[in-house]
Amino acid sequence: MVKELKELTGTCVCVGEVEGKVTRYDPNRTYTKLDVIILNEHMTQDVLKLKNAGAILSRNGGLTCHASILARELNIPCLVGVK
């Protein structure tokens, strides 16, 4: 059974509103603005794949982590420290 979440909490590092499919990051996949990507860790070489994402969620990190900096540079909505 899949549990439907209505709200996530974390630190917002880039504001925005997105509706789309939530998926774990896969380096072999191409993403669109309809994809909300869950990152566990982020690799520098993956920046080009993430620039088309609709939003980024990360369980780890804070305002100065790499996912936060990337989200602000690319203006992609992002939550870090998600519970």
Coordinates of N, CA, C and O in Angstrom, one line a residue:
M1 N 0.8 -1.2 0.0 CA 0.0 0.0 0.0 C 0.9 1.2 0.0 O 1.8 1.4 0.8
V2 N 0.6 2.2 -0.9 CA 1.4 3.4 -1.0 C 0.7 4.5 -0.1 O -0.5 4.7 -0.3
K3 N 1.4 5.1 0.8 CA 0.9 6.1 1.6 C 0.9 7.5 0.9 O 2.0 7.9 0.4
E4 N -0.2 8.2 0.8 CA -0.2 9.5 0.2 C 0.2 10.6 1.2 O -0.4 10.7 2.2
L5 N 1.2 11.3 0.8 CA 1.6 12.4 1.7 C 1.0 13.7 1.2 O 0.9 13.9 0.0
K6 N 0.5 14.5 2.1 CA -0.1 15.8 1.7 C 0.9 17.0 2.0 O 0.8 18.0 1.3
E7 N 1.9 16.8 2.9 CA 2.7 17.9 3.2 C 4.1 17.3 3.7 O 4.2 16.4 4.4
L8 N 5.2 18.0 3.2 CA 6.5 17.7 3.6 C 7.1 18.9 4.4 O 6.7 20.0 4.1
T9 N 7.9 18.6 5.4 CA 8.5 19.7 6.1 C 10.0 19.6 5.9 O 10.6 18.6 5.8
G10 N 10.6 20.8 5.8 CA 12.1 20.9 5.6 C 12.4 22.4 5.5 O 11.6 23.3 5.8
T11 N 13.6 22.7 5.1 CA 14.1 24.0 4.9 C 14.0 24.4 3.5 O 14.5 23.8 2.6
C12 N 13.2 25.4 3.2 CA 13.0 25.9 1.8 C 14.2 26.8 1.4 O 14.5 27.7 2.1
V13 N 14.9 26.4 0.4 CA 16.0 27.1 -0.1 C 15.8 27.9 -1.4 O 16.5 28.7 -1.8
C14 N 14.7 27.5 -2.1 CA 14.3 28.2 -3.3 C 12.8 28.0 -3.4 O 12.3 26.9 -3.6
V15 N 12.1 29.1 -3.4 CA 10.6 29.1 -3.3 C 10.1 28.8 -4.7 O 10.6 29.2 -5.7
G16 N 9.0 28.1 -4.7 CA 8.2 27.8 -5.9 C 7.1 26.8 -5.6 O 7.0 26.2 -4.5
E17 N 6.3 26.6 -6.6 CA 5.2 25.6 -6.5 C 5.2 24.7 -7.7 O 5.2 25.2 -8.8
V18 N 5.2 23.4 -7.4 CA 5.3 22.4 -8.5 C 4.3 21.3 -8.2 O 4.1 20.9 -7.1
E19 N 3.7 20.8 -9.3 CA 2.9 19.6 -9.2 C 3.4 18.6 -10.2 O 3.6 19.0 -11.3
G20 N 3.8 17.4 -9.7 CA 4.4 16.5 -10.6 C 4.6 15.1 -9.9 O 4.2 14.9 -8.8
K21 N 5.3 14.3 -10.6 CA 5.6 12.9 -10.1 C 6.9 13.0 -9.3 O 7.9 13.5 -9.7
V22 N 6.8 12.4 -8.1 CA 8.0 12.3 -7.2 C 8.7 11.0 -7.5 O 8.1 10.0 -7.6
T23 N 10.0 11.2 -7.7 CA 10.8 10.0 -8.1 C 12.2 10.1 -7.5 O 12.7 11.2 -7.3
R24 N 12.8 9.0 -7.2 CA 14.2 9.0 -6.7 C 15.1 9.3 -7.8 O 14.9 8.9 -9.0
Y25 N 16.2 9.9 -7.5 CA 17.2 10.3 -8.6 C 17.8 9.1 -9.2 O 18.2 8.2 -8.5
D26 N 17.9 9.1 -10.5 CA 18.5 8.0 -11.3 C 19.4 8.7 -12.3 O 18.9 9.4 -13.2
P27 N 20.7 8.5 -12.3 CA 21.6 9.2 -13.2 C 21.4 8.8 -14.7 O 21.9 9.5 -15.5
N28 N 20.7 7.7 -14.9 CA 20.5 7.3 -16.3 C 19.2 7.8 -16.9 O 18.9 7.4 -18.0
R29 N 18.5 8.7 -16.2 CA 17.2 9.1 -16.6 C 17.3 10.6 -17.0 O 18.1 11.4 -16.4
T30 N 16.4 11.1 -17.9 CA 16.3 12.5 -18.2 C 15.0 13.0 -17.6 O 14.0 12.3 -17.6
Y31 N 15.1 14.2 -17.0 CA 14.0 14.7 -16.2 C 13.3 15.9 -16.9 O 14.0 16.6 -17.7
T32 N 12.1 16.1 -16.5 CA 11.3 17.3 -17.1 C 10.8 18.1 -15.9 O 11.0 17.8 -14.8
K33 N 10.1 19.2 -16.3 CA 9.6 20.1 -15.2 C 8.5 19.5 -14.4 O 8.0 20.0 -13.5
L34 N 8.0 18.3 -14.9 CA 6.9 17.6 -14.1 C 7.5 16.6 -13.1 O 6.8 15.8 -12.5
D35 N 8.8 16.5 -13.0 CA 9.5 15.6 -12.1 C 10.0 16.3 -10.8 O 10.7 17.3 -10.9
V36 N 9.6 15.7 -9.7 CA 10.1 16.2 -8.4 C 11.2 15.1 -7.9 O 10.8 14.0 -7.7
I37 N 12.4 15.5 -7.9 CA 13.5 14.6 -7.7 C 13.9 14.5 -6.2 O 14.1 15.5 -5.5
I38 N 14.0 13.3 -5.7 CA 14.5 13.0 -4.3 C 16.0 12.7 -4.4 O 16.3 11.7 -5.1
L39 N 16.8 13.5 -3.8 CA 18.2 13.3 -3.8 C 18.7 12.7 -2.4 O 18.3 13.3 -1.4
N40 N 19.5 11.7 -2.4 CA 20.1 11.3 -1.2 C 21.5 11.9 -1.0 O 21.9 12.3 0.0
E41 N 22.2 11.9 -2.2 CA 23.5 12.6 -2.2 C 23.6 13.1 -3.7 O 22.9 12.7 -4.6
H42 N 24.3 14.1 -3.8 CA 24.4 14.8 -5.1 C 25.8 14.8 -5.7 O 26.8 15.1 -4.9
M43 N 26.0 14.4 -6.9 CA 27.3 14.4 -7.6 C 27.4 15.6 -8.5 O 26.4 15.9 -9.3
T44 N 28.5 16.2 -8.6 CA 28.7 17.4 -9.4 C 28.5 17.1 -10.9 O 27.9 18.0 -11.5
Q45 N 28.8 16.0 -11.4 CA 28.6 15.7 -12.8 C 27.1 15.6 -13.2 O 26.8 15.5 -14.3
D46 N 26.2 15.6 -12.2 CA 24.8 15.4 -12.5 C 24.1 16.7 -12.6 O 22.8 16.7 -12.9
V47 N 24.7 17.8 -12.6 CA 24.1 19.1 -12.7 C 23.3 19.3 -14.0 O 22.1 19.7 -13.9
L48 N 23.8 18.9 -15.1 CA 23.1 19.0 -16.3 C 21.8 18.2 -16.4 O 20.8 18.6 -17.0
K49 N 21.7 17.1 -15.7 CA 20.5 16.3 -15.7 C 19.5 16.9 -14.8 O 18.3 16.8 -15.0
L50 N 19.9 17.6 -13.7 CA 18.9 18.2 -12.8 C 18.4 19.6 -13.2 O 17.4 20.0 -12.7
K51 N 19.0 20.2 -14.2 CA 18.6 21.6 -14.5 C 17.2 21.6 -15.1 O 16.5 22.6 -15.1
N52 N 16.6 20.5 -15.6 CA 15.3 20.4 -16.1 C 14.3 19.9 -15.1 O 13.1 19.8 -15.4
A53 N 14.7 19.6 -13.9 CA 13.8 19.1 -12.9 C 12.8 20.1 -12.5 O 13.1 21.3 -12.5
G54 N 11.6 19.7 -12.1 CA 10.6 20.6 -11.6 C 10.9 21.1 -10.2 O 10.6 22.2 -9.8
A55 N 11.4 20.2 -9.3 CA 11.8 20.5 -7.9 C 12.7 19.5 -7.4 O 12.9 18.4 -8.0
I56 N 13.4 19.9 -6.3 CA 14.4 19.0 -5.7 C 14.0 18.8 -4.2 O 13.8 19.8 -3.6
L57 N 14.1 17.6 -3.7 CA 13.9 17.3 -2.3 C 15.1 16.6 -1.8 O 15.6 15.7 -2.5
S58 N 15.6 16.9 -0.7 CA 16.8 16.2 -0.1 C 16.6 16.0 1.4 O 16.2 16.9 2.1
R59 N 16.9 14.8 1.8 CA 16.8 14.5 3.2 C 18.0 15.1 4.0 O 17.8 15.4 5.2
N60 N 19.1 15.3 3.3 CA 20.3 15.9 4.0 C 20.5 17.3 3.6 O 19.9 17.8 2.6
G61 N 21.4 18.0 4.3 CA 21.8 19.3 3.9 C 21.1 20.5 4.6 O 20.2 20.3 5.3
G62 N 21.6 21.6 4.2 CA 21.1 22.9 4.8 C 21.1 24.0 3.7 O 21.2 23.7 2.5
L63 N 21.2 25.2 4.2 CA 21.1 26.3 3.3 C 22.4 26.4 2.4 O 22.3 27.0 1.3
T64 N 23.5 25.9 2.8 CA 24.7 26.0 2.0 C 25.1 24.7 1.3 O 26.2 24.6 0.8
C65 N 24.3 23.6 1.4 CA 24.7 22.4 0.7 C 24.6 22.5 -0.8 O 24.1 23.5 -1.3
H66 N 25.2 21.6 -1.5 CA 25.3 21.6 -2.9 C 24.0 21.7 -3.6 O 23.7 22.4 -4.6
A67 N 23.0 20.9 -3.1 CA 21.7 20.9 -3.7 C 21.0 22.2 -3.5 O 20.3 22.7 -4.5
S68 N 21.2 22.9 -2.4 CA 20.7 24.3 -2.2 C 21.3 25.3 -3.2 O 20.5 26.1 -3.8
I69 N 22.6 25.2 -3.3 CA 23.2 26.2 -4.2 C 22.8 25.9 -5.6 O 22.5 26.9 -6.4
L70 N 22.7 24.7 -6.0 CA 22.3 24.3 -7.4 C 20.9 24.8 -7.6 O 20.6 25.4 -8.7
A71 N 20.0 24.6 -6.7 CA 18.6 25.0 -6.8 C 18.5 26.5 -7.0 O 17.7 27.0 -7.8
R72 N 19.2 27.3 -6.2 CA 19.2 28.7 -6.3 C 19.7 29.2 -7.6 O 19.2 30.1 -8.3
E73 N 20.8 28.6 -8.1 CA 21.4 29.0 -9.3 C 20.5 28.7 -10.5 O 20.5 29.5 -11.5
L74 N 19.8 27.6 -10.5 CA 19.0 27.2 -11.6 C 17.5 27.6 -11.4 O 16.6 27.4 -12.2
N75 N 17.2 28.3 -10.3 CA 15.9 28.7 -9.9 C 14.9 27.5 -9.9 O 13.8 27.6 -10.5
I76 N 15.2 26.5 -9.2 CA 14.4 25.3 -9.1 C 13.9 25.2 -7.7 O 14.7 25.3 -6.8
P77 N 12.6 25.1 -7.4 CA 12.1 24.9 -6.1 C 12.8 23.8 -5.4 O 13.0 22.7 -5.9
C78 N 13.2 24.0 -4.1 CA 14.0 23.0 -3.4 C 13.7 23.0 -1.9 O 13.6 24.1 -1.3
L79 N 13.6 21.8 -1.3 CA 13.5 21.7 0.1 C 14.6 20.7 0.5 O 14.9 19.7 -0.1
V80 N 15.4 21.1 1.6 CA 16.4 20.2 2.1 C 16.1 19.9 3.6 O 15.3 20.6 4.2
G81 N 16.7 18.9 4.1 CA 16.4 18.5 5.5 C 15.0 18.0 5.6 O 14.3 18.1 6.6
V82 N 14.4 17.3 4.6 CA 13.0 16.9 4.5 C 12.8 15.7 5.5 O 13.6 14.8 5.4
K83 N 11.8 15.8 6.2 CA 11.4 14.7 7.2 C 10.3 13.9 6.6 O 9.4 14.4 5.9

